PDB file of C-alpha atoms in Angstrom:
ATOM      1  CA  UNK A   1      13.601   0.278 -12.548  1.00  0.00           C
ATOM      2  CA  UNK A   2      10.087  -1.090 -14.059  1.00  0.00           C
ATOM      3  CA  UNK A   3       9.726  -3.020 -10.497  1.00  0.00           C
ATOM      4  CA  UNK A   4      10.694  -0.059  -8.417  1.00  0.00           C
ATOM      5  CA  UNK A   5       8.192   2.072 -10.263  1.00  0.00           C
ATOM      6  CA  UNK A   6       5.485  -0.251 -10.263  1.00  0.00           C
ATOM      7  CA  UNK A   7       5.979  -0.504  -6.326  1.00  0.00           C
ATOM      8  CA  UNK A   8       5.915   3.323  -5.828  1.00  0.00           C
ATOM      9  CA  UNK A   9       2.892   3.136  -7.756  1.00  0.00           C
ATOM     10  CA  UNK A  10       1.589   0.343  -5.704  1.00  0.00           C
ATOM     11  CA  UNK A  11       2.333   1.866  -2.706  1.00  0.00           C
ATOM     12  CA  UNK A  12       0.345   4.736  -2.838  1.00  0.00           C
ATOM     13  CA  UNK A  13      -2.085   2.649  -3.960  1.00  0.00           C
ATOM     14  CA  UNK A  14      -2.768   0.984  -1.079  1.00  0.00           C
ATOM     15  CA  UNK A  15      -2.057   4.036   1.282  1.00  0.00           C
ATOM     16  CA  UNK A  16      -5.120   5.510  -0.308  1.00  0.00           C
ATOM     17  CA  UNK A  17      -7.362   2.987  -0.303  1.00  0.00           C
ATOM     18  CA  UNK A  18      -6.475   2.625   3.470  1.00  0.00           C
ATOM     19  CA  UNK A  19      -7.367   6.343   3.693  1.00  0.00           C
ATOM     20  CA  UNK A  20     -10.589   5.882   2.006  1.00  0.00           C
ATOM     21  CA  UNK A  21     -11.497   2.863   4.460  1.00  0.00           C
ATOM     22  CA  UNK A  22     -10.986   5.112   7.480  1.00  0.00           C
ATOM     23  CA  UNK A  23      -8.190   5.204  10.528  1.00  0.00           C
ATOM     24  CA  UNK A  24      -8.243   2.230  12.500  1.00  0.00           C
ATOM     25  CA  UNK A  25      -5.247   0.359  14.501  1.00  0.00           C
ATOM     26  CA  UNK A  26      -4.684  -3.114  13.347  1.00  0.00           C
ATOM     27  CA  UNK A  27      -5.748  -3.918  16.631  1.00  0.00           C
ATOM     28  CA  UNK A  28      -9.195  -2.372  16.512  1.00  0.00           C
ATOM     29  CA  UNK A  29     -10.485  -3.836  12.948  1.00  0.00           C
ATOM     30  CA  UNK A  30     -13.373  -5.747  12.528  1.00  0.00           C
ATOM     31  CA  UNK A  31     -13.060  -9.274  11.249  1.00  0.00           C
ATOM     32  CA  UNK A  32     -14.451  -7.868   7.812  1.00  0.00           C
ATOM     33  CA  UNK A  33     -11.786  -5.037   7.616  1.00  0.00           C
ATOM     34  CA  UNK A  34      -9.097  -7.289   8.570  1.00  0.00           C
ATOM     35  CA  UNK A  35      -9.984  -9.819   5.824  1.00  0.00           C
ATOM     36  CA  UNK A  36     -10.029  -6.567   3.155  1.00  0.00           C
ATOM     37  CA  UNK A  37      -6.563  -5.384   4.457  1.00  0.00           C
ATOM     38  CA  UNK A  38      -4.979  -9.121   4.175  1.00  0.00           C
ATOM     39  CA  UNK A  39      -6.110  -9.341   0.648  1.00  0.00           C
ATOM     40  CA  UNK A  40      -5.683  -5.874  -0.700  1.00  0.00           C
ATOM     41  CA  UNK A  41      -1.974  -6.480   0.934  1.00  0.00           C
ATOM     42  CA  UNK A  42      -1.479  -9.902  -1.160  1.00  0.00           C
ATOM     43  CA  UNK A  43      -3.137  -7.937  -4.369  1.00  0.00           C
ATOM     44  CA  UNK A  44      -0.571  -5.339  -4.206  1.00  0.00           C
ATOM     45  CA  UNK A  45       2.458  -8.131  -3.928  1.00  0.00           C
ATOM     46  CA  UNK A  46       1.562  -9.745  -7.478  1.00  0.00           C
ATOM     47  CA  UNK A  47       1.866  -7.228 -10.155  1.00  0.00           C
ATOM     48  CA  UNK A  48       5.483  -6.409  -8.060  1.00  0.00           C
ATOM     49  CA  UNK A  49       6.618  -9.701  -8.152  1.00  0.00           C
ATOM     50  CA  UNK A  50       5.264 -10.706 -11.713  1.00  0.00           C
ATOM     51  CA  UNK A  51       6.002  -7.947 -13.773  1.00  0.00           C
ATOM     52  CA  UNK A  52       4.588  -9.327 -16.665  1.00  0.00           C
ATOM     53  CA  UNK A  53       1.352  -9.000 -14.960  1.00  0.00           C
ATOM     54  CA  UNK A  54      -0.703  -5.331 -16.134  1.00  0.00           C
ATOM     55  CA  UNK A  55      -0.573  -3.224 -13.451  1.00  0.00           C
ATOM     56  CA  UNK A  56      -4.107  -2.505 -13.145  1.00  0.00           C
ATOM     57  CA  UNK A  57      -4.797  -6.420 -12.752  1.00  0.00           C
ATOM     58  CA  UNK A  58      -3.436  -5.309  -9.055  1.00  0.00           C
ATOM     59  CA  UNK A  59      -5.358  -1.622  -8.573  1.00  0.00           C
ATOM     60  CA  UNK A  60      -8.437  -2.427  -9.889  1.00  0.00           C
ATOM     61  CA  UNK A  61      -8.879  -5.603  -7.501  1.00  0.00           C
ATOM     62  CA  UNK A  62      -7.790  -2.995  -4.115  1.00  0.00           C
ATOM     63  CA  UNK A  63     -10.520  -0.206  -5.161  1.00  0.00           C
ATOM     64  CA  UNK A  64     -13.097  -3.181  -6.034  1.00  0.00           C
ATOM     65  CA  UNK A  65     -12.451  -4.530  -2.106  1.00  0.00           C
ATOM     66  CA  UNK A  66     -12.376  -0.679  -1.032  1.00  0.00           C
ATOM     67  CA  UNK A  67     -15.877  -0.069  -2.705  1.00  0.00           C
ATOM     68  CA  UNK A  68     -16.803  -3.781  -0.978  1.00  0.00           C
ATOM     69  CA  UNK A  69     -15.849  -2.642   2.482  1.00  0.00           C
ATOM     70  CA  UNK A  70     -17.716   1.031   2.406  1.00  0.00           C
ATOM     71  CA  UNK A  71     -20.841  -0.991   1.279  1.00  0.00           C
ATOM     72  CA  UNK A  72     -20.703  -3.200   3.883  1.00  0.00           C
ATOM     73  CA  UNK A  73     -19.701  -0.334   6.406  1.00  0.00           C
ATOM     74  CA  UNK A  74     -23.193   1.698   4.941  1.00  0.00           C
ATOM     75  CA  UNK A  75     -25.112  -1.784   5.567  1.00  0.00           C
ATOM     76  CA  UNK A  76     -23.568  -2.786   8.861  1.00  0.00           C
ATOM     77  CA  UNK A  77     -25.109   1.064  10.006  1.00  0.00           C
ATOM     78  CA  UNK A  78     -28.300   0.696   8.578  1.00  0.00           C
ATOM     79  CA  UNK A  79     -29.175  -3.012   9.617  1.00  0.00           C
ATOM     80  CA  UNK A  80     -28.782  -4.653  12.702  1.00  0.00           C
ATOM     81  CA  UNK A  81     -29.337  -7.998  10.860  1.00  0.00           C
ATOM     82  CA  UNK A  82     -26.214  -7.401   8.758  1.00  0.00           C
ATOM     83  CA  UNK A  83     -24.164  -5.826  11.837  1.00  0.00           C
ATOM     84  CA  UNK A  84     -24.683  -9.035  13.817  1.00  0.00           C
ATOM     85  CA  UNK A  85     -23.996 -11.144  10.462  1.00  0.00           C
ATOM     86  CA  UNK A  86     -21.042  -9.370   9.672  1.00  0.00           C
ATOM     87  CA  UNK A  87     -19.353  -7.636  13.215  1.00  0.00           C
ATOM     88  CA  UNK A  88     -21.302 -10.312  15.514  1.00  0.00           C
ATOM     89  CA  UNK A  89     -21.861  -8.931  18.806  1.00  0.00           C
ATOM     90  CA  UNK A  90     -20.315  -8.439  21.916  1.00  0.00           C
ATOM     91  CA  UNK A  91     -20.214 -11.206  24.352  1.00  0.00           C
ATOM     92  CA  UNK A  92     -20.677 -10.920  28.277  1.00  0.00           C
ATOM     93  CA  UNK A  93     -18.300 -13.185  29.844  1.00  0.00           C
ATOM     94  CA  UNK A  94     -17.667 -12.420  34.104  1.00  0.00           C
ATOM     95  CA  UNK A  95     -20.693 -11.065  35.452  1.00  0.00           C
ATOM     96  CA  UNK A  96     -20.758 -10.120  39.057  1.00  0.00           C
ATOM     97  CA  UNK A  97     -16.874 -11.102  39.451  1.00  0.00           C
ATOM     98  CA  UNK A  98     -17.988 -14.685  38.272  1.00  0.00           C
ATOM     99  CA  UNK A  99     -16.377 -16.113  34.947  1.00  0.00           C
ATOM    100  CA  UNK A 100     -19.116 -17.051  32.431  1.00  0.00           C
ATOM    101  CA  UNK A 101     -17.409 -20.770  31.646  1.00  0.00           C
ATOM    102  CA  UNK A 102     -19.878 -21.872  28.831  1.00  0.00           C
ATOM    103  CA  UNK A 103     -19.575 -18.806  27.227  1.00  0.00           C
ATOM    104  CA  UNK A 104     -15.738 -18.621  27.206  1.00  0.00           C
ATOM    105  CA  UNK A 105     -15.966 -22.315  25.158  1.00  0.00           C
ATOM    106  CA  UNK A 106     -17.918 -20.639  22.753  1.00  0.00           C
ATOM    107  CA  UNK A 107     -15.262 -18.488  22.456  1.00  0.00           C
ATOM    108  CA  UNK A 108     -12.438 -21.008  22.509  1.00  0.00           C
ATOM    109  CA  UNK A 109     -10.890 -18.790  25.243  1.00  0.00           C
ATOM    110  CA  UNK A 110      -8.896 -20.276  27.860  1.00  0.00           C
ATOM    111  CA  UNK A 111      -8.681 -18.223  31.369  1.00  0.00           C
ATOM    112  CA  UNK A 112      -4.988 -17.896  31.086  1.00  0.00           C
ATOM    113  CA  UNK A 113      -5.562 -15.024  28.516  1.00  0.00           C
ATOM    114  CA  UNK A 114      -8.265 -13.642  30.479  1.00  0.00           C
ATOM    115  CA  UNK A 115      -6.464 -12.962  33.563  1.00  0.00           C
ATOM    116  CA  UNK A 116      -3.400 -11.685  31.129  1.00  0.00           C
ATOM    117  CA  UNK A 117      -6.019  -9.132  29.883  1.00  0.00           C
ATOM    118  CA  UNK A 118      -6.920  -8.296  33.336  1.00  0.00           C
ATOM    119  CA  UNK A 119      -3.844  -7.266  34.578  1.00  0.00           C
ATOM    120  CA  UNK A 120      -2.943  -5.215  31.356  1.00  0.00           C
ATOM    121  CA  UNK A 121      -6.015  -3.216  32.345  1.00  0.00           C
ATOM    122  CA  UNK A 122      -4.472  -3.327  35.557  1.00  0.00           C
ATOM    123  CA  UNK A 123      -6.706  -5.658  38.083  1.00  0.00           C
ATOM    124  CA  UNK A 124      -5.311  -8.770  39.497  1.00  0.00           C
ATOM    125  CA  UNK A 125      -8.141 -10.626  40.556  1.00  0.00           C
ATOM    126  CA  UNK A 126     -11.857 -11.662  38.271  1.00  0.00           C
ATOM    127  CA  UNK A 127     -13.025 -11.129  42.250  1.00  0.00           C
ATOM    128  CA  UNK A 128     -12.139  -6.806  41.736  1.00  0.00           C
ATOM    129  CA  UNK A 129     -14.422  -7.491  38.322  1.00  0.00           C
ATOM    130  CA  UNK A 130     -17.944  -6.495  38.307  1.00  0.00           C
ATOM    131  CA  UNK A 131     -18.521  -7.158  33.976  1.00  0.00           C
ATOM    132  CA  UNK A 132     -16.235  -7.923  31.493  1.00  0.00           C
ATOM    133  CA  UNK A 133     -16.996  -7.833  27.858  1.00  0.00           C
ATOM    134  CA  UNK A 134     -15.068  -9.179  24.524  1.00  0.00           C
ATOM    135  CA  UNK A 135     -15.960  -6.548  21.903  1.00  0.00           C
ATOM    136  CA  UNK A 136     -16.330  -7.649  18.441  1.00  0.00           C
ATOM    137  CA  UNK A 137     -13.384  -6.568  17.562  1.00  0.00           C
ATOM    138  CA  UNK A 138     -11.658  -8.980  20.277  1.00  0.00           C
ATOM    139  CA  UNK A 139     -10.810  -6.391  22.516  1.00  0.00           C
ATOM    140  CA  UNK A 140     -11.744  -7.172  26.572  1.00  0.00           C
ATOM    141  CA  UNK A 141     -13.618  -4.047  27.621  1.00  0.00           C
ATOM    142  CA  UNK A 142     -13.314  -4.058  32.778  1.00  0.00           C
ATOM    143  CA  UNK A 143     -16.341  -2.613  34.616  1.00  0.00           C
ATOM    144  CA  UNK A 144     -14.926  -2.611  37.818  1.00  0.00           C
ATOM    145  CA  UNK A 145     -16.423  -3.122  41.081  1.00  0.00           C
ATOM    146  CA  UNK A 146     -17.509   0.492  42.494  1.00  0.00           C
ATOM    147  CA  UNK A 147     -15.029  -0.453  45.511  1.00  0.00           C
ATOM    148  CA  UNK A 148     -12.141  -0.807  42.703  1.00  0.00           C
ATOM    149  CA  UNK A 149     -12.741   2.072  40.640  1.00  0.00           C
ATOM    150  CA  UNK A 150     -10.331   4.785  40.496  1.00  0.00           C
ATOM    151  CA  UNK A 151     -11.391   8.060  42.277  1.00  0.00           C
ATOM    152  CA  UNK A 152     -12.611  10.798  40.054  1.00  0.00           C
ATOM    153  CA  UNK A 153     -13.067  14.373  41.082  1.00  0.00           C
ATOM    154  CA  UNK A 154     -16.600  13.564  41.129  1.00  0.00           C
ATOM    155  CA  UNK A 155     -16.286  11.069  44.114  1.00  0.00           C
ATOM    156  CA  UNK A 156     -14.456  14.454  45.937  1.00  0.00           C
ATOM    157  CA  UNK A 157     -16.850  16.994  45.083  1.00  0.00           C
ATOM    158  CA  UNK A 158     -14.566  19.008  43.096  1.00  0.00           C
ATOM    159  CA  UNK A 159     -14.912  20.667  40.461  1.00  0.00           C
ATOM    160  CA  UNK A 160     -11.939  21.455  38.279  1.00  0.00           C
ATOM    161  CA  UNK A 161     -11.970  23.552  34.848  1.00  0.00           C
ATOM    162  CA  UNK A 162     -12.200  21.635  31.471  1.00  0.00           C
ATOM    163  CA  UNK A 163      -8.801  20.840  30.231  1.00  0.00           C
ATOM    164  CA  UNK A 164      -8.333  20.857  26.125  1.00  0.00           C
ATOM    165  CA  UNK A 165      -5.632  19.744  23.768  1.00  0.00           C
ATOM    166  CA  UNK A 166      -2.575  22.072  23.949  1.00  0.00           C
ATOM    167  CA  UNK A 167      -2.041  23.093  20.388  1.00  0.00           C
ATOM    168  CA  UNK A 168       0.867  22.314  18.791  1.00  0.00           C
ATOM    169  CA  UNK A 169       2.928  25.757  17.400  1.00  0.00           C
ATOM    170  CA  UNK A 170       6.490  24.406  16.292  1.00  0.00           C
ATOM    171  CA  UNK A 171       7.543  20.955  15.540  1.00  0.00           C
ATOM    172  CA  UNK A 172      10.891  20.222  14.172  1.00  0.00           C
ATOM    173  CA  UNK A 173      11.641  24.135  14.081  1.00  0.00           C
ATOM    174  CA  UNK A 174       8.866  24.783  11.289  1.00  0.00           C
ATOM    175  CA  UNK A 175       5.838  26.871  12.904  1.00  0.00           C
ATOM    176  CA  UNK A 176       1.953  25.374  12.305  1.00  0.00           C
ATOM    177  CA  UNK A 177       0.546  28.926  11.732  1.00  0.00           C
ATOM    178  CA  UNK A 178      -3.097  27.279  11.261  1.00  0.00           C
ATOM    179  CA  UNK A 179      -2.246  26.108  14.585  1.00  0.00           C
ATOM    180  CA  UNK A 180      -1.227  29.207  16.052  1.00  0.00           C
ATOM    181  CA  UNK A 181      -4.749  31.056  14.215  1.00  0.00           C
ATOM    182  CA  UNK A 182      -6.797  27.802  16.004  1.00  0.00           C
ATOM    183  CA  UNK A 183      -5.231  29.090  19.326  1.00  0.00           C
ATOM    184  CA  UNK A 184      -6.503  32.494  18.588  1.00  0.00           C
ATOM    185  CA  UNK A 185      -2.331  34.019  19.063  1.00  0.00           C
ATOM    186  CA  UNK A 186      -0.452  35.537  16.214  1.00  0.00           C
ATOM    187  CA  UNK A 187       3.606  35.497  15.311  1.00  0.00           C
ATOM    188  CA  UNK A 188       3.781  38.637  17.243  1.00  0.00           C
ATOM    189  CA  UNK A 189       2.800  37.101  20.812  1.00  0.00           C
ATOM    190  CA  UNK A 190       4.813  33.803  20.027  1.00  0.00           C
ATOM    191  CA  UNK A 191       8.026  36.026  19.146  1.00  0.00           C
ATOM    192  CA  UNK A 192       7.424  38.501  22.409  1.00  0.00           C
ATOM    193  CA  UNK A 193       7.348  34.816  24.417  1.00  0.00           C
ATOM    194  CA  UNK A 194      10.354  33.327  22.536  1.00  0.00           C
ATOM    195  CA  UNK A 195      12.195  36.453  23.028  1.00  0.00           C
ATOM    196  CA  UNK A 196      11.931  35.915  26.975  1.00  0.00           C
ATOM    197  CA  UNK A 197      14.003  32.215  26.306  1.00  0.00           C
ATOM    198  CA  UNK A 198      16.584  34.269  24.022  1.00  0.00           C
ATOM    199  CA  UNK A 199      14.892  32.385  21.109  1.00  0.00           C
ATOM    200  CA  UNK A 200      15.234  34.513  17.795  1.00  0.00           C
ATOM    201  CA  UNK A 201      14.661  32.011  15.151  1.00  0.00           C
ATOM    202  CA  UNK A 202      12.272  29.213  14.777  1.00  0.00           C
ATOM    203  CA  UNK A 203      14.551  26.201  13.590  1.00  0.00           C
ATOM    204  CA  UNK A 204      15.903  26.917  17.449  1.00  0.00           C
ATOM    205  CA  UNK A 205      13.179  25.048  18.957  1.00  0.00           C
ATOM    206  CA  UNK A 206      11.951  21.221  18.882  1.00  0.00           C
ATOM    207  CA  UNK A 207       8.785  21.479  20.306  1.00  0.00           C
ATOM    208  CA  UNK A 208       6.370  24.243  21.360  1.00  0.00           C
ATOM    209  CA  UNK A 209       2.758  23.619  22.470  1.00  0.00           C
ATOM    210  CA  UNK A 210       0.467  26.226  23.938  1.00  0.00           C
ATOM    211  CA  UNK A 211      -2.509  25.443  26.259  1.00  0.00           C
ATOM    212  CA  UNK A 212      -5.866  27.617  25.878  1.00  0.00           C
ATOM    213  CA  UNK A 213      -4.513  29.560  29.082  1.00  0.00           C
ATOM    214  CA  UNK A 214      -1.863  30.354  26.991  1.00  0.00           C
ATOM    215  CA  UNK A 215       0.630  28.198  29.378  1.00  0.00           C
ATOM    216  CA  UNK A 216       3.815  27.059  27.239  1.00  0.00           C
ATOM    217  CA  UNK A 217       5.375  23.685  27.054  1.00  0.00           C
ATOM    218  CA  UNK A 218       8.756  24.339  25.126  1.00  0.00           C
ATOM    219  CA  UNK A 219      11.650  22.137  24.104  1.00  0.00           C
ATOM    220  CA  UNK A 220      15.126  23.877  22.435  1.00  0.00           C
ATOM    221  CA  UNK A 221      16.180  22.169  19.725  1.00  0.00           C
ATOM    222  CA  UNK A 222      19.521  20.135  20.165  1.00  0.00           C
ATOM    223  CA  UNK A 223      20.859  21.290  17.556  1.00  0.00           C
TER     224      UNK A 223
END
C-alpha cells in the first residue's frame, strides 16, 4: 500500500511538472528538454523502488530540474549566445537538389536516413529537393523545387472562404456547453437539429461537431 501511494503521489508529480514545462511530443524536444525528462523520469523511479528513501528526496529534485529548464527556456529567448549554446542551430544540408557531404559528417548522418526522411515527406528523389534543413530538434524540414510543389488555390487563382476548426458539441454522449456558447448556438438549436435524426437524449450520440456555417458532422452512439 505505502508503494502504491507513494507512486500515485509520484505520478502526478511528474504529470505536473510536465505541464509546467509546456506541451511538446517526444519527438519535437530539444536536446535540453529531453535530458530534463530522462532524469526527472529516473528521479521519480527511486523513492518507488526504495521506500525507505523520503519522498521528497524524489519531488524536490523534479521541481529543482523544472525551475532549471524554465530558466534556461527564459535565457535561450533572450540570448542568441545561449540559444546556439544550448539548442545549436539548424543546419543546411541539400542545397539546390545537391547533398551537402561535409556537412552530413558533421552530423554523423549517413544518406540512407536521408532519403528515408525524404520519402516520409513524400519525395523520392534529393533531385525534386530544392533545401533541406535538420532542425535542432533533429527533425528534416523539404523546400521543394517550385516544379514539385503541391498546387495551392493560389497557383489557380481561386479564392475559397477561410475554413476554421469545427467545434466539438458532444463527445462520448456528454455535451461541451462552453463549446456550444464558443459556437455562438444554444441547447435549443442543437435539440431542434437532433430532433430531425430522432435524437432525444444526449448519451444517444458519439460524436457531434458543428462548423461556423453551422454544417453538422454527427456520429450515433453504438450503444
Amino acid at each position: 500500500m505505502t508503494v502504491f501511494i507513494r507512486t500515485i503521489i509520484l505520478y502526478i508529480c511528474v504529470v505536473v511538472a510536465m505541464r509546467i514545462m509546456g506541451k511538446r511530443q517526444l519527438g519535437e524536444l530539444q536536446p535540453s528538454e529531453f535530458v530534463i525528462a530522462l532524469m526527472i523520469s529516473e528521479l521519480a523511479t527511486i523513492p518507488i523502488d526504495k521506500t525507505d528513501t523520503p519522498l521528497l528526496h524524489g519531488i524536490l529534485p523534479i521541481f529543482a530540474l523544472v525551475l532549471l529548464e524554465l530558466f534556461f527556456s527564459v535565457l535561450v529567448i533572450k540570448s542568441e549566445l545561449a540559444r546556439k549554446i544550448i539548442t545549436g542551430s539548424p543546419v543546411q544540408i541539400i542545397k539546390d537538389g545537391e547533398l551537402l557531404m561535409e556537412r552530413l559528417k558533421g552530423l554523423r548522418i549517413c544518406i540512407d536516413d536521408i532519403m528515408e526522411q525524404l520519402r516520409l515527406a513524400g519525395y523520392s528523389s534529393i533531385s525534386q529537393i530544392d533545401s533541406a534543413i535538420i532542425e535542432t530538434n533533429g527533425q528534416l524540414s523539404v523546400i521543394p523545387k517550385e516544379e514539385e510543389r503541391p498546387v495551392v488555390c493560389r497557383d489557380l487563382k481561386l479564392s475559397p472562404p477561410q475554413t476554421h476548426v469545427p467545434h466539438t458539441i458532444i463527445s462520448d454522449g456528454v455535451l461541451r456547453k462552453n463549446n456550444l456558447r464558443g459556437a455562438g448556438l444554444d441547447e435549443k438549436w442543437l435539440r431542434k437539429k437532433l430532433k430531425k435524426y430522432n435524437i432525444t437524449d444526449y448519451s444517444q450520440v458519439a460524436f457531434l461537431s458543428v462548423t461556423d456555417e453551422n454544417e453538422l458532422c454527427l456520429q450515433i452512439s453504438e450503444k
